[in-house]
Amino acid sequence: MNQYIDINELGRNAKSASRKLSILSETEKNALLSAIHNALLENKHKILEANERDLDRAKSIGLSAALLERLELNTLKFNDMLSGLKQVIELKDPIGASDGSWINTDGLEISSKRVPLGVIGIIYESRPNVTIDATALCLKTGNAVILKGGSDALETNMAMMKAIRSAISFTNIPEGCVQLVESTDRALVKDLLEATEYIDCIIPRGGAGLIQFVVHNSKVPVIETGAGNCHIYVDAEYSVESAIDIIENAKIQRPGACNAVETVLIHKQIAPKLVPALVQRLRNQKVTLALCKEAMPLIDPPQSGVHLATERDWCTEYLDYKLAVKLVDSMDAAISHIDTYSTGHSESILTHSYENSRRFTHEVDSAAVYVNASTRFTDGYVFGFGAEIGISTQKLHARGPMGLHALTTTKFIILGKNHTRQ
Amino acid sequence: MNQYIDINELGRNAKSASRKLSILSETEKNALLSAIHNALLENKHKILEANERDLDRAKSIGLSAALLERLELNTLKFNDMLSGLKQVIELKDPIGASDGSWINTDGLEISSKRVPLGVIGIIYESRPNVTIDATALCLKTGNAVILKGGSDALETNMAMMKAIRSAISFTNIPEGCVQLVESTDRALVKDLLEATEYIDCIIPRGGAGLIQFVVHNSKVPVIETGAGNCHIYVDAEYSVESAIDIIENAKIQRPGACNAVETVLIHKQIAPKLVPALVQRLRNQKVTLALCKEAMPLIDPPQSGVHLATERDWCTEYLDYKLAVKLVDSMDAAISHIDTYSTGHSESILTHSYENSRRFTHEVDSAAVYVNASTRFTDGYVFGFGAEIGISTQKLHARGPMGLHALTTTKFIILGKNHTRQ
């Protein structure tokens, strides 16, 4: 399975294909996506069988239940994946739209047009649906894509890729528009990260380890995604019941999501009422709590599943039924804590104060800043983008949930009449 | 002069200052810029004296005339620099503007607001005016800035920095909003490139060597600027006189600029008339020409200053009175040559054909694509942005001339009413 693979050759193919893709009409791109949809459907059984082989191998090497769950592509997930692909077909193609046009003082007509990025590299882990999500979003925006999925999912990905290739082969679009690195060799990831000549942008999708590896080793520009150490600050006078409802939702509605809350900061004035009630509700939901030493005495008598927080808790994205709780003297102290520990993903203030709502949204430096809502809403679909390639936690290019727009760039087109510069 | 400098300490100061800067009003930011303007004016003589010391040292170590010209800060250049600063004060502050707001299906009010990037690192070479240009653009957009200028200009930069610090000291804005790495130690550049915890974006300004070093070594996201191997393609039926006027302008109006043309691609049909006349005009202007072997026979008898082009010529950004010329069989061949050799900066087609003008602008993948105009117009001021921090030749975040907008990012602000996700 690990035959010799030359990333530069994939890069050249992709770059060449991207030139063709960039000038396709929306109708042509949608036809390609429909053909891929149909080919996947036709090969459903082969793909699910390949996934079973991946699962068997993963079980035999002792992968955790959580990882097996991510790797699994059952009929339900397969159908969801295909309906996601259908949804992308329905979205409006952003390519060709103008960000503005004007005539400069020399009389040149200048316009800024949305164009594809070119070639996008996606480096991801075991979820096989990323293969199709990323392919759909990249092709819809006229980008060629090079996919490097997790080793665990290689057979599944290869089976899907075979279907994609067969769909492409009936068009006049070059095969290089979608390519999978069909290998488990991790050295090829490094090659991808250094292919500055061919790849315009790398998007890592997966855990913090993968993302940090990509950010620290890539020569190609990267869009950093995903890590979410998210906070909710409960202001002095907020309603205790509402606060508990929102925190519970932000914690347990999907604990493994990057937009789940990890630390709750509570104004000391509301703490005597809020902390015991919050602990009770979350303990009923099997959530373990790490309380700061000021909050601990509010739980009397001591409870199982509640322990004293350490510095490590403030830094940790649990992605689990765990929550850290810290009392603060003021909103400023809460903002300062967020400033120190947040990954810049999503933070929320629960308040009835107009002034505090404004200050919190102005001063907290994260991709999504909420007032009186659960952090769980940070999501491309929920925001109304129709799709999501990831959630950017960096500030360049795209920040927060990324839809089709994030996969485009601009080009200035300047129309003259024998203009020379004086 | 090379006392121990801890880049992380500069980083912490900058990050802390950036929090204050991000919530200043436009009036406060303009007042700060005016104070800096006045402090520079008051210290003009000290600054020019420091520049003379830098120049003396540079001469004594044998710096080239071109480098000395860049390093020199005479009264004329000083006044230009200050009027540039005044112009930035006049520009509209982009911070706080909305990129859109909507209500999602859950009833959340979502808006995307322009906010500062945070902390920007500028790494540049000997031109001392970059110190003030970059400071003005960063502060105007509420960003803190860390400046690492060229060693040659250190005394000049330190004298300007002293004036900037005195201006800041009369405000309640932290000193960390503008910091200069006051050292000639090149190892500190590497430290800057690794300060991911504190710096949000690095912008290199200078020659190709510096830019490539930064792109290849930075862990902090970079906006790549400047390298311009620019092309003009002359279509089969264009007017010979107009073509020569435009090419001459693009080559010699300022040969050292990144938007100057370096290779001219000529349709073979127009070549017999165009090549001899073009060579004659450019030879009169002391331009050396590298001609492809198909073009060479058109110069009869052979001329001095005209030699046979090699592969190296197609790759070179001369930044000098030199031009490469290549004949092509078709526009497709021209686009293919550009695709292979261009740095993605600026390209122009000279044509009377509607179809070719559209195809060229669609298919050429560069930041600025022209029809019937000199490439010399790619410039933030000329485009009407009022200022320029550089010209991006990458596709992420910003592409082409970058004004104030390129120094901002977005933040989603989401207003709810006890919203929880179902």
Short mmCIF file of C-alpha atoms in Angstrom, two decimals, chain B residues 40-367:
data_model
loop_
_atom_site.label_atom_id
_atom_site.label_comp_id
_atom_site.label_asym_id
_atom_site.label_seq_id
_atom_site.Cartn_x
_atom_site.Cartn_y
_atom_site.Cartn_z
CA LEU B 40 9.58 63.61 15.12
CA LEU B 41 9.51 67.17 13.82
CA GLU B 42 11.00 68.52 17.06
CA ASN B 43 13.77 65.91 16.89
CA LYS B 44 14.42 66.30 13.18
CA HIS B 45 18.02 67.41 13.59
CA LYS B 46 18.91 64.66 16.03
CA ILE B 47 17.33 62.09 13.70
CA LEU B 48 19.14 63.41 10.62
CA GLU B 49 22.41 63.47 12.59
CA ALA B 50 21.89 59.88 13.64
CA ASN B 51 21.27 59.03 9.99
CA GLU B 52 24.56 60.70 9.05
CA ARG B 53 26.35 58.48 11.54
CA ASP B 54 24.63 55.44 10.01
CA LEU B 55 25.64 56.63 6.54
CA ASP B 56 29.26 57.22 7.59
CA ARG B 57 29.50 53.74 9.02
CA ALA B 58 27.84 52.26 5.94
CA LYS B 59 30.30 54.07 3.66
CA SER B 60 33.24 52.92 5.73
CA ILE B 61 32.23 49.30 5.29
CA GLY B 62 31.72 49.84 1.56
CA LEU B 63 27.95 49.66 1.09
CA SER B 64 26.87 50.10 -2.54
CA ALA B 65 25.53 53.43 -3.81
CA ALA B 66 22.05 51.91 -4.19
CA LEU B 67 22.02 50.76 -0.56
CA LEU B 68 23.34 54.10 0.65
CA GLU B 69 20.54 55.82 -1.26
CA ARG B 70 17.98 53.64 0.54
CA LEU B 71 19.56 54.27 3.91
CA GLU B 72 19.78 58.04 3.51
CA LEU B 73 17.19 60.17 5.30
CA ASN B 74 17.69 63.72 4.05
CA THR B 75 15.41 66.70 4.71
CA LEU B 76 13.34 65.98 1.62
CA LYS B 77 12.78 62.34 2.55
CA PHE B 78 12.14 63.28 6.18
CA ASN B 79 9.43 65.74 5.15
CA ASP B 80 7.89 63.16 2.79
CA MET B 81 7.85 60.69 5.65
CA LEU B 82 6.04 63.14 7.91
CA SER B 83 3.51 64.04 5.23
CA GLY B 84 2.88 60.31 4.80
CA LEU B 85 2.12 60.18 8.52
CA LYS B 86 -0.26 63.13 8.18
CA GLN B 87 -2.01 61.31 5.33
CA VAL B 88 -2.58 58.25 7.52
CA ILE B 89 -4.21 60.49 10.15
CA GLU B 90 -6.64 61.68 7.47
CA LEU B 91 -7.63 58.13 6.45
CA LYS B 92 -10.86 56.59 7.72
CA ASP B 93 -10.31 54.13 10.55
CA PRO B 94 -11.66 50.72 9.42
CA ILE B 95 -12.05 49.37 12.99
CA GLY B 96 -15.62 48.71 14.13
CA ALA B 97 -17.11 48.63 10.66
CA SER B 98 -19.38 45.67 10.07
CA ASP B 99 -18.82 43.13 7.31
CA GLY B 100 -22.44 42.09 7.69
CA SER B 101 -25.01 41.26 10.30
CA TRP B 102 -27.96 38.91 10.25
CA ILE B 103 -30.34 36.93 12.43
CA ASN B 104 -29.92 33.17 12.23
CA THR B 105 -32.71 30.61 12.35
CA ASP B 106 -32.40 30.39 16.15
CA GLY B 107 -32.98 34.12 16.45
CA LEU B 108 -29.39 34.93 17.38
CA GLU B 109 -28.24 38.33 16.16
CA ILE B 110 -24.87 37.71 14.50
CA SER B 111 -22.56 40.43 13.24
CA SER B 112 -19.05 40.38 11.88
CA LYS B 113 -16.99 43.39 12.98
CA ARG B 114 -13.59 44.64 11.85
CA VAL B 115 -11.08 44.49 14.72
CA PRO B 116 -7.30 44.95 14.88
CA LEU B 117 -5.05 41.95 14.19
CA GLY B 118 -3.40 42.51 17.59
CA VAL B 119 0.39 42.54 17.45
CA ILE B 120 2.18 42.94 14.12
CA GLY B 121 5.89 42.30 13.58
CA ILE B 122 7.56 44.23 10.76
CA ILE B 123 10.95 42.97 9.62
CA TYR B 124 12.63 45.29 7.15
CA GLU B 125 15.91 46.42 5.71
CA SER B 126 17.69 49.73 5.46
CA ARG B 127 14.94 52.22 4.51
CA PRO B 128 14.31 54.18 7.73
CA ASN B 129 10.98 55.59 6.49
CA VAL B 130 9.44 52.10 6.95
CA THR B 131 9.77 52.68 10.71
CA ILE B 132 7.32 55.57 10.56
CA ASP B 133 5.08 54.23 7.77
CA ALA B 134 4.56 50.95 9.59
CA THR B 135 4.07 52.60 12.97
CA ALA B 136 1.42 54.93 11.56
CA LEU B 137 -0.51 52.20 9.74
CA CYS B 138 -0.41 49.80 12.70
CA LEU B 139 -1.47 52.38 15.31
CA LYS B 140 -4.21 53.77 13.08
CA THR B 141 -5.73 50.28 12.96
CA GLY B 142 -5.31 49.73 16.71
CA ASN B 143 -2.45 47.25 16.39
CA ALA B 144 0.69 47.16 18.49
CA VAL B 145 3.84 46.90 16.41
CA ILE B 146 7.28 45.41 16.95
CA LEU B 147 9.82 46.79 14.49
CA LYS B 148 13.02 45.03 13.46
CA GLY B 149 14.83 47.30 11.03
CA GLY B 150 18.10 46.81 9.21
CA SER B 151 21.35 46.97 11.16
CA ASP B 152 22.61 49.73 8.87
CA ALA B 153 19.82 52.05 9.98
CA LEU B 154 19.92 51.26 13.70
CA GLU B 155 21.00 54.69 14.93
CA THR B 156 18.42 56.44 12.77
CA ASN B 157 15.69 54.08 13.95
CA MET B 158 16.69 54.48 17.59
CA ALA B 159 16.58 58.27 17.28
CA MET B 160 13.10 58.08 15.76
CA MET B 161 12.02 55.57 18.38
CA LYS B 162 13.16 57.94 21.13
CA ALA B 163 10.90 60.63 19.70
CA ILE B 164 8.00 58.16 19.40
CA ARG B 165 8.46 57.07 23.01
CA SER B 166 8.44 60.65 24.23
CA ALA B 167 5.17 61.25 22.35
CA ILE B 168 3.60 58.11 23.85
CA SER B 169 4.75 59.06 27.35
CA PHE B 170 2.38 62.03 27.40
CA THR B 171 -0.62 59.77 26.77
CA ASN B 172 -2.10 56.98 28.89
CA ILE B 173 -1.34 54.45 26.14
CA PRO B 174 1.25 51.86 27.16
CA GLU B 175 4.76 52.20 25.69
CA GLY B 176 4.45 48.66 24.34
CA CYS B 177 2.29 49.92 21.47
CA VAL B 178 5.44 50.65 19.41
CA GLN B 179 8.69 48.86 20.10
CA LEU B 180 11.93 48.67 18.19
CA VAL B 181 14.31 45.74 18.51
CA GLU B 182 17.32 47.91 19.36
CA SER B 183 19.99 45.50 18.32
CA THR B 184 21.91 44.33 15.27
CA ASP B 185 21.74 40.71 16.46
CA ARG B 186 20.19 38.70 13.63
CA ALA B 187 19.30 35.85 16.00
CA LEU B 188 16.55 38.09 17.34
CA VAL B 189 14.80 37.85 13.97
CA LYS B 190 14.42 34.10 14.57
CA ASP B 191 13.04 34.79 18.05
CA LEU B 192 10.45 37.13 16.54
CA LEU B 193 9.47 34.49 13.99
CA GLU B 194 8.82 32.00 16.78
CA ALA B 195 6.87 34.26 19.15
CA THR B 196 3.51 32.71 18.24
CA GLU B 197 2.18 33.41 21.70
CA TYR B 198 2.47 37.17 21.29
CA ILE B 199 2.64 38.08 17.62
CA ASP B 200 -0.38 37.65 15.34
CA CYS B 201 1.25 38.45 12.03
CA ILE B 202 4.69 39.11 10.56
CA ILE B 203 5.15 41.31 7.49
CA PRO B 204 8.61 41.30 5.90
CA ARG B 205 9.57 44.35 3.84
CA GLY B 206 12.67 44.16 1.71
CA GLY B 207 14.51 42.07 -0.84
CA ALA B 208 13.75 38.54 -1.95
CA GLY B 209 16.39 37.09 0.43
CA LEU B 210 14.81 38.59 3.52
CA ILE B 211 11.30 37.66 2.44
CA GLN B 212 12.20 34.04 1.70
CA PHE B 213 14.04 33.76 5.01
CA VAL B 214 10.95 34.97 6.86
CA VAL B 215 8.52 32.77 4.91
CA HIS B 216 10.65 29.68 5.47
CA ASN B 217 11.41 30.22 9.14
CA SER B 218 8.33 31.82 10.65
CA LYS B 219 5.97 29.94 12.94
CA VAL B 220 3.90 33.14 13.14
CA PRO B 221 1.57 33.66 10.15
CA VAL B 222 3.31 35.76 7.49
CA ILE B 223 2.05 38.04 4.79
CA GLU B 224 4.54 37.56 1.96
CA THR B 225 5.23 40.78 0.09
CA GLY B 226 6.96 42.27 -2.79
CA ALA B 227 8.74 39.92 -5.13
CA GLY B 228 7.61 40.93 -8.60
CA ASN B 229 8.69 39.06 -11.72
CA CYS B 230 6.10 40.96 -13.80
CA HIS B 231 5.16 40.31 -17.43
CA ILE B 232 3.60 42.17 -20.32
CA TYR B 233 2.15 40.13 -23.17
CA VAL B 234 1.75 41.95 -26.51
CA ASP B 235 -1.03 40.39 -28.57
CA ALA B 236 -0.77 39.80 -32.31
CA GLU B 237 -2.45 42.94 -33.58
CA TYR B 238 -1.62 45.62 -31.03
CA SER B 239 -0.35 49.03 -32.04
CA VAL B 240 3.45 48.99 -32.08
CA GLU B 241 3.85 52.56 -30.86
CA SER B 242 1.46 52.11 -27.92
CA ALA B 243 3.12 48.84 -26.96
CA ILE B 244 6.54 50.48 -26.87
CA ASP B 245 5.25 53.41 -24.79
CA ILE B 246 3.71 51.09 -22.22
CA ILE B 247 6.68 48.72 -22.05
CA GLU B 248 9.13 51.63 -21.73
CA ASN B 249 7.05 53.07 -18.90
CA ALA B 250 6.74 49.72 -17.13
CA LYS B 251 10.50 49.18 -17.39
CA ILE B 252 12.17 52.52 -16.76
CA GLN B 253 9.76 54.74 -14.88
CA ARG B 254 11.19 53.16 -11.73
CA PRO B 255 13.21 50.03 -12.49
CA GLY B 256 13.86 49.20 -8.82
CA ALA B 257 10.15 48.89 -8.00
CA CYS B 258 8.56 45.47 -7.61
CA ASN B 259 5.87 46.35 -10.16
CA ALA B 260 8.36 47.12 -12.95
CA VAL B 261 8.13 44.74 -15.93
CA GLU B 262 10.89 42.13 -16.21
CA THR B 263 9.86 39.98 -19.19
CA VAL B 264 7.92 40.99 -22.28
CA LEU B 265 6.15 38.20 -24.19
CA ILE B 266 5.49 39.11 -27.83
CA HIS B 267 3.18 37.35 -30.27
CA LYS B 268 5.34 36.22 -33.17
CA GLN B 269 3.03 37.94 -35.66
CA ILE B 270 3.78 41.44 -34.34
CA ALA B 271 7.41 40.65 -33.46
CA PRO B 272 9.10 41.62 -36.79
CA LYS B 273 7.84 45.19 -36.38
CA LEU B 274 7.81 45.47 -32.60
CA VAL B 275 11.11 43.87 -31.58
CA PRO B 276 13.51 46.12 -33.56
CA ALA B 277 11.67 49.31 -32.60
CA LEU B 278 11.39 48.25 -28.94
CA VAL B 279 15.08 47.38 -28.76
CA GLN B 280 16.00 50.71 -30.29
CA ARG B 281 13.85 52.71 -27.87
CA LEU B 282 15.07 50.83 -24.81
CA ARG B 283 18.73 50.91 -25.87
CA ASN B 284 18.37 54.70 -26.02
CA GLN B 285 17.34 54.48 -22.39
CA LYS B 286 20.38 52.33 -21.49
CA VAL B 287 18.28 49.20 -21.01
CA THR B 288 20.11 45.90 -21.56
CA LEU B 289 18.00 43.26 -23.32
CA ALA B 290 17.98 39.47 -23.12
CA LEU B 291 16.26 38.12 -26.26
CA CYS B 292 15.07 34.58 -26.89
CA LYS B 293 16.70 32.85 -29.84
CA GLU B 294 13.65 33.44 -32.09
CA ALA B 295 13.79 37.19 -31.43
CA MET B 296 17.53 37.56 -31.91
CA PRO B 297 17.53 37.37 -35.75
CA LEU B 298 15.12 40.34 -35.81
CA ILE B 299 17.98 42.53 -34.57
CA ASP B 300 20.17 42.84 -37.61
CA PRO B 301 22.98 43.78 -37.41
CA PRO B 302 23.58 42.55 -33.83
CA GLN B 303 23.66 45.33 -31.26
CA SER B 304 25.63 45.91 -28.12
CA GLY B 305 23.54 45.56 -24.97
CA VAL B 306 21.46 42.81 -26.54
CA HIS B 307 22.30 39.23 -25.65
CA LEU B 308 20.76 35.80 -25.86
CA ALA B 309 18.41 35.00 -23.00
CA THR B 310 18.89 31.91 -20.86
CA GLU B 311 16.48 30.12 -18.55
CA ARG B 312 17.85 32.30 -15.78
CA ASP B 313 16.47 35.45 -17.44
CA TRP B 314 12.89 34.17 -17.30
CA CYS B 315 13.28 33.60 -13.56
CA THR B 316 14.95 36.88 -12.65
CA GLU B 317 13.45 39.96 -11.05
CA TYR B 318 16.12 42.33 -12.39
CA LEU B 319 15.00 45.47 -10.52
CA ASP B 320 17.31 47.19 -12.97
CA TYR B 321 17.64 48.58 -16.50
CA LYS B 322 17.33 45.08 -17.92
CA LEU B 323 14.50 43.40 -19.81
CA ALA B 324 13.92 39.89 -21.10
CA VAL B 325 12.02 39.42 -24.35
CA LYS B 326 10.45 36.22 -25.60
CA LEU B 327 8.39 35.46 -28.68
CA VAL B 328 5.32 33.26 -28.27
CA ASP B 329 3.10 31.48 -30.77
CA SER B 330 -0.13 32.30 -29.00
CA MET B 331 -1.72 33.89 -25.96
CA ASP B 332 -1.92 30.41 -24.43
CA ALA B 333 1.85 30.11 -24.69
CA ALA B 334 2.17 33.50 -22.99
CA ILE B 335 -0.18 32.48 -20.17
CA SER B 336 1.71 29.24 -19.77
CA HIS B 337 5.05 31.11 -19.54
CA ILE B 338 3.56 33.45 -16.91
CA ASP B 339 2.17 30.46 -15.05
CA THR B 340 5.65 28.94 -14.90
CA TYR B 341 7.78 31.96 -14.06
CA SER B 342 5.63 34.66 -12.51
CA THR B 343 5.78 35.50 -8.81
CA GLY B 344 2.05 36.31 -8.99
CA HIS B 345 2.47 40.07 -8.64
CA SER B 346 1.36 41.98 -11.77
CA GLU B 347 0.88 41.03 -15.43
CA SER B 348 -0.55 42.97 -18.34
CA ILE B 349 -1.95 42.13 -21.75
CA LEU B 350 -1.85 44.66 -24.57
CA THR B 351 -4.64 43.75 -26.95
CA HIS B 352 -7.53 45.02 -29.06
CA SER B 353 -9.35 41.70 -28.74
CA TYR B 354 -12.34 41.57 -26.39
CA GLU B 355 -12.10 37.78 -26.11
CA ASN B 356 -8.39 37.79 -25.34
CA SER B 357 -8.75 40.54 -22.72
CA ARG B 358 -11.34 38.44 -20.91
CA ARG B 359 -9.42 35.19 -21.16
CA PHE B 360 -6.17 36.77 -20.00
CA THR B 361 -7.74 38.42 -16.96
CA HIS B 362 -9.59 35.21 -16.05
CA GLU B 363 -6.76 32.77 -16.58
CA VAL B 364 -3.69 34.60 -15.31
CA ASP B 365 -3.35 33.90 -11.60
CA SER B 366 -1.68 37.03 -10.24
CA ALA B 367 -2.60 39.67 -7.67
#
